Short mmCIF file of N, CA and C in Angstrom, two decimals:
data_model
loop_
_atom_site.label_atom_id
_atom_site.label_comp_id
_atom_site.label_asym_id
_atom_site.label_seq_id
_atom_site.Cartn_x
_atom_site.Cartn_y
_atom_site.Cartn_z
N UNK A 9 68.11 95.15 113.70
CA UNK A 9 68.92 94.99 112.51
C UNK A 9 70.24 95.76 112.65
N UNK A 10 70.16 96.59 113.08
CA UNK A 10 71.26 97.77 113.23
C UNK A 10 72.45 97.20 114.32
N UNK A 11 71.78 96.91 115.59
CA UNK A 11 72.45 95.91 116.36
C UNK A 11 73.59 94.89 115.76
N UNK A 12 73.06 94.27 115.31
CA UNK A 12 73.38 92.64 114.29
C UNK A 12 74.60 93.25 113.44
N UNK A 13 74.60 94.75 112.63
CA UNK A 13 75.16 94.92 111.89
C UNK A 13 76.27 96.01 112.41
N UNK A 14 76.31 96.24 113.63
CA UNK A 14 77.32 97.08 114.88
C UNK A 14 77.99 96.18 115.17
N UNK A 15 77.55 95.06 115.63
CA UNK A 15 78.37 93.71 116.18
C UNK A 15 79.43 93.38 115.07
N UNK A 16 78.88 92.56 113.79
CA UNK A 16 79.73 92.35 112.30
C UNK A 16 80.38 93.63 112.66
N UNK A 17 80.53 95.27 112.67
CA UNK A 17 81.41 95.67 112.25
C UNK A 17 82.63 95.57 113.36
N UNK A 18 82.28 95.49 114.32
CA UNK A 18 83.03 95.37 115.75
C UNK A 18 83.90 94.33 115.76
N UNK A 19 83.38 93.10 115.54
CA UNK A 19 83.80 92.02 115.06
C UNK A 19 85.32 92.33 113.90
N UNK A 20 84.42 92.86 112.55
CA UNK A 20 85.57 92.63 111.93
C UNK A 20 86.74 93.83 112.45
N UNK A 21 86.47 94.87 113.04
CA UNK A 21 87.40 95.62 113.40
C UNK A 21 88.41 94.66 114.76
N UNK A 22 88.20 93.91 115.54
CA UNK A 22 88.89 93.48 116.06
C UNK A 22 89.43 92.49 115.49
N UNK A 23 89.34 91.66 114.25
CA UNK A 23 89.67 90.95 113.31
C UNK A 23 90.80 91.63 113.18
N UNK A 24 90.68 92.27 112.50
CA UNK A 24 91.84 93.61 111.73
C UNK A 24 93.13 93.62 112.61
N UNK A 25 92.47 94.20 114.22
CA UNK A 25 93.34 94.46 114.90
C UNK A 25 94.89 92.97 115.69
N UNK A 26 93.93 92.10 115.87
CA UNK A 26 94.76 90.79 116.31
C UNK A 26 95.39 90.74 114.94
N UNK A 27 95.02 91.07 113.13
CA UNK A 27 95.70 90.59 112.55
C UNK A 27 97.33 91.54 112.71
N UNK A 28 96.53 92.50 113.15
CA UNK A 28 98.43 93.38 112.95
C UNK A 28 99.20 92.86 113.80
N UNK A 29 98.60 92.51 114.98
CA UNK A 29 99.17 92.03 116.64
C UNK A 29 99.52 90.66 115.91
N UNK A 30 99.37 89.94 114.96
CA UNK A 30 99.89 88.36 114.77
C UNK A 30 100.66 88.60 113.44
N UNK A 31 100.97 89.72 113.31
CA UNK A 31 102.47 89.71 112.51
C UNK A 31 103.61 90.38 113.25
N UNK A 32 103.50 90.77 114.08
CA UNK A 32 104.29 91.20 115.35
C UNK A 32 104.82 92.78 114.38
N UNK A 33 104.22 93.37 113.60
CA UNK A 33 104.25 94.56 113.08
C UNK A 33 104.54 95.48 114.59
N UNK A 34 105.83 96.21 114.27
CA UNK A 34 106.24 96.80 115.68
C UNK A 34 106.17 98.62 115.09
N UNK A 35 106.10 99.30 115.78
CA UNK A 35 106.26 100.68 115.44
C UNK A 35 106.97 101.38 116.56
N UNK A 36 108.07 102.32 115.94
CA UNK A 36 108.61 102.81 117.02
C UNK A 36 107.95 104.15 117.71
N UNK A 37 107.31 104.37 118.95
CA UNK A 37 106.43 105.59 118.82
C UNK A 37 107.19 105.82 120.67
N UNK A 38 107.12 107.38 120.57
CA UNK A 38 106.93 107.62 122.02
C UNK A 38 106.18 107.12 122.92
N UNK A 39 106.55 106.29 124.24
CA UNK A 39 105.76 106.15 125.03
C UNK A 39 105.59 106.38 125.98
N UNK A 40 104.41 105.90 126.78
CA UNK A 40 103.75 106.36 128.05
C UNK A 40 104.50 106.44 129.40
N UNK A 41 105.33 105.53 129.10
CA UNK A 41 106.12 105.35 129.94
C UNK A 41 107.22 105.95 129.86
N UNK A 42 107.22 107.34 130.96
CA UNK A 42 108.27 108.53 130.36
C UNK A 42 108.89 109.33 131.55
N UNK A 43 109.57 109.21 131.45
CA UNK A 43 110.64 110.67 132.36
C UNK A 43 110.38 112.33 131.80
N UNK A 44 110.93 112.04 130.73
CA UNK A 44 110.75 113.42 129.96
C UNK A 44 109.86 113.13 128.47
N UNK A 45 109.95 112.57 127.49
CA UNK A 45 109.16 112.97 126.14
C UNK A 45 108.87 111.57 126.09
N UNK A 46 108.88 110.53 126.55
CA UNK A 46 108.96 109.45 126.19
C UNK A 46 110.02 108.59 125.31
N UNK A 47 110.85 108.97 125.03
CA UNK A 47 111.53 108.52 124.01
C UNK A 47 112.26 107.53 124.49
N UNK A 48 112.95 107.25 125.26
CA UNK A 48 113.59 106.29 125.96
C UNK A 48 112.59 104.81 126.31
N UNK A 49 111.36 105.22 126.69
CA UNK A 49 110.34 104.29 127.01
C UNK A 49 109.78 103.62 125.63
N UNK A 50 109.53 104.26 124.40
CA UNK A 50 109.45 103.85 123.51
C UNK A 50 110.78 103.01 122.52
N UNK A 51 111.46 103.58 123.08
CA UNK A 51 112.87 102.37 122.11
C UNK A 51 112.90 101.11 122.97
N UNK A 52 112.75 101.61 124.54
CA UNK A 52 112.72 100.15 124.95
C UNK A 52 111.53 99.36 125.12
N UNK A 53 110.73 99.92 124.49
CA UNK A 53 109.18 99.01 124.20
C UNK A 53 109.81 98.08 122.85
N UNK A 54 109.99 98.95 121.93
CA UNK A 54 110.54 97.74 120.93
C UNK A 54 111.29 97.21 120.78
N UNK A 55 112.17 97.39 121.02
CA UNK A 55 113.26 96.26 121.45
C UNK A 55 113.04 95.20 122.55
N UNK A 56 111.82 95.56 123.31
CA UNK A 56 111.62 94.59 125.00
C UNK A 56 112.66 94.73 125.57
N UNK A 57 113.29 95.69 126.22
CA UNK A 57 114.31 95.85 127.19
C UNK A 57 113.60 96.88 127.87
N UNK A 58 114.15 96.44 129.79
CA UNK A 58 113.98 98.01 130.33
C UNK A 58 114.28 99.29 130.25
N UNK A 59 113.39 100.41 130.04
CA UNK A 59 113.54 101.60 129.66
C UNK A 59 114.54 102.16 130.42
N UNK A 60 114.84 101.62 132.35
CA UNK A 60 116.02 102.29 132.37
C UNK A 60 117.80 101.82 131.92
N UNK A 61 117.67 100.43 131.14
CA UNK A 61 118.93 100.44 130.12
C UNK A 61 118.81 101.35 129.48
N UNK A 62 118.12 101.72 128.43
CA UNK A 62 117.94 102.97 127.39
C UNK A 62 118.22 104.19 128.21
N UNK A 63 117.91 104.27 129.20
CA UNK A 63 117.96 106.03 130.16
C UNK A 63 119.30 106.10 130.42
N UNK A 64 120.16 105.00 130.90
CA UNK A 64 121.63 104.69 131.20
C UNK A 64 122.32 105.08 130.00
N UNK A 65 121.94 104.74 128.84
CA UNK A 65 122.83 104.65 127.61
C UNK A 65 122.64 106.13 126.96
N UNK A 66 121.60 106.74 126.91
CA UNK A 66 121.52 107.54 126.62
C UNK A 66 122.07 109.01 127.83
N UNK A 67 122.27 108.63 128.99
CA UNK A 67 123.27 109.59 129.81
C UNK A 67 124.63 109.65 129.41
N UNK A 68 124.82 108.31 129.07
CA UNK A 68 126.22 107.99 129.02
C UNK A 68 126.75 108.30 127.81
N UNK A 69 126.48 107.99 126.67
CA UNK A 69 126.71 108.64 125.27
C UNK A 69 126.44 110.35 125.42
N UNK A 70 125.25 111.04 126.26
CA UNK A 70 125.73 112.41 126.24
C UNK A 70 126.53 112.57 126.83
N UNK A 71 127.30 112.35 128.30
CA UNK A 71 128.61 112.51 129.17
C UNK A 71 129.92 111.92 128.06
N UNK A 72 129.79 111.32 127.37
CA UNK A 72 130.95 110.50 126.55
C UNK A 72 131.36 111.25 125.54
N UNK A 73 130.30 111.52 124.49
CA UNK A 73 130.18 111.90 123.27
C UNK A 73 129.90 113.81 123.50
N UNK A 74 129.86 114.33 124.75
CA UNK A 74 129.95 116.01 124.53
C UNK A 74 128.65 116.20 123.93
N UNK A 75 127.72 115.59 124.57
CA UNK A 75 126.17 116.32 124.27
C UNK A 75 125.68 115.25 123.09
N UNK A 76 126.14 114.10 122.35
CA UNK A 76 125.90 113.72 121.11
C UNK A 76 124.54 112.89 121.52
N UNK A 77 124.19 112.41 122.72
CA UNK A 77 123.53 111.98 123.67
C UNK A 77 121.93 112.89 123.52
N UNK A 78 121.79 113.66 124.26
CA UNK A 78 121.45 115.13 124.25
C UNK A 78 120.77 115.32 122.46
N UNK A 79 121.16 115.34 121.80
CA UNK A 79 120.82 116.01 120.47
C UNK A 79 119.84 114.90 119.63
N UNK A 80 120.68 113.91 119.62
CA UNK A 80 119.77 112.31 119.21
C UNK A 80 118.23 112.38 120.22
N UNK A 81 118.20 112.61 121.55
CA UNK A 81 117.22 112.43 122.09
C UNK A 81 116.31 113.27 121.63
N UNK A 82 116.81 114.64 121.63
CA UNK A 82 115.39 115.93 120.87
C UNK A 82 115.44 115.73 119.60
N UNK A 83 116.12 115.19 118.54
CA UNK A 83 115.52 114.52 117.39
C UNK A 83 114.68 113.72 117.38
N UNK A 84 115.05 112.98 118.17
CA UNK A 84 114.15 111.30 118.10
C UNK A 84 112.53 112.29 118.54
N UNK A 85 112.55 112.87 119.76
CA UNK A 85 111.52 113.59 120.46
C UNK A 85 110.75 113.96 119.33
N UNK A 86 111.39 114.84 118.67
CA UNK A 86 110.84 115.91 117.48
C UNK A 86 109.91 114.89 116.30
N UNK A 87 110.95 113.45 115.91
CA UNK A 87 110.35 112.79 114.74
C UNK A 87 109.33 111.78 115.38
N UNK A 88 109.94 111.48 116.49
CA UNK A 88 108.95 110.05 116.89
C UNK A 88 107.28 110.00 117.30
N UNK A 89 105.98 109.42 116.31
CA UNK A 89 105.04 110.23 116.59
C UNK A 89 104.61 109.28 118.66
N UNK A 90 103.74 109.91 119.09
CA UNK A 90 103.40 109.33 119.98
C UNK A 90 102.70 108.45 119.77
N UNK A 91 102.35 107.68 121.02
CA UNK A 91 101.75 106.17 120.78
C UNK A 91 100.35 106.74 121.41
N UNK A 92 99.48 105.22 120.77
CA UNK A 92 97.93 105.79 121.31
C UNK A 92 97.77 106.26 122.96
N UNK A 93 98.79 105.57 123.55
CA UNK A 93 97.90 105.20 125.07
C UNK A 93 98.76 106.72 125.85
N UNK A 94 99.99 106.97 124.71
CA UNK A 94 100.41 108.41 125.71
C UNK A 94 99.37 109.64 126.23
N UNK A 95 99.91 109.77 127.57
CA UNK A 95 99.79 110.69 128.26
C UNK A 95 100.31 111.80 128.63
#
């Protein structure tokens, strides 16, 4: 009985889960895919671009902008929570 009723909950928990995955509900989170804090890997997870465009842009706005580069990144670091699969 217990079986039968592990399965139903398994079931509906992966229910749940494809439903968030089929509204394309995106979250911006640090990811796994990281140089330093992840942050770069996570903006270009949601957007779908390669993380090293984001690593480029973000050198270049700190060399451009006198550190403005630099300061946005340890914010973002500080607010952005991590994603499940980080390491």
């Amino acid at each position: 009985m217990e079986d039968k009723e592990l399965s139903v909950q398994e079931q509906n928990n992966e229910q749940a889960s494809q439903n968030t995955e089929d509204k394309g509900e995106k979250k911006l989170m640090r990811s796994g895919n990281k140089m330093l804090l992840g942050v770069c890997g996570g903006i270009a997870e949601f957007f779908g671009v390669d993380a090293t465009l984001i690593r480029l842009l973000v050198v270049f706005f700190s060399l451009a902008g006198i550190g403005s580069g630099v300061v946005a990144y340890l914010i973002a670091a500080i607010i952005m929570p991590k994603a499940p699969n980080y390491t």
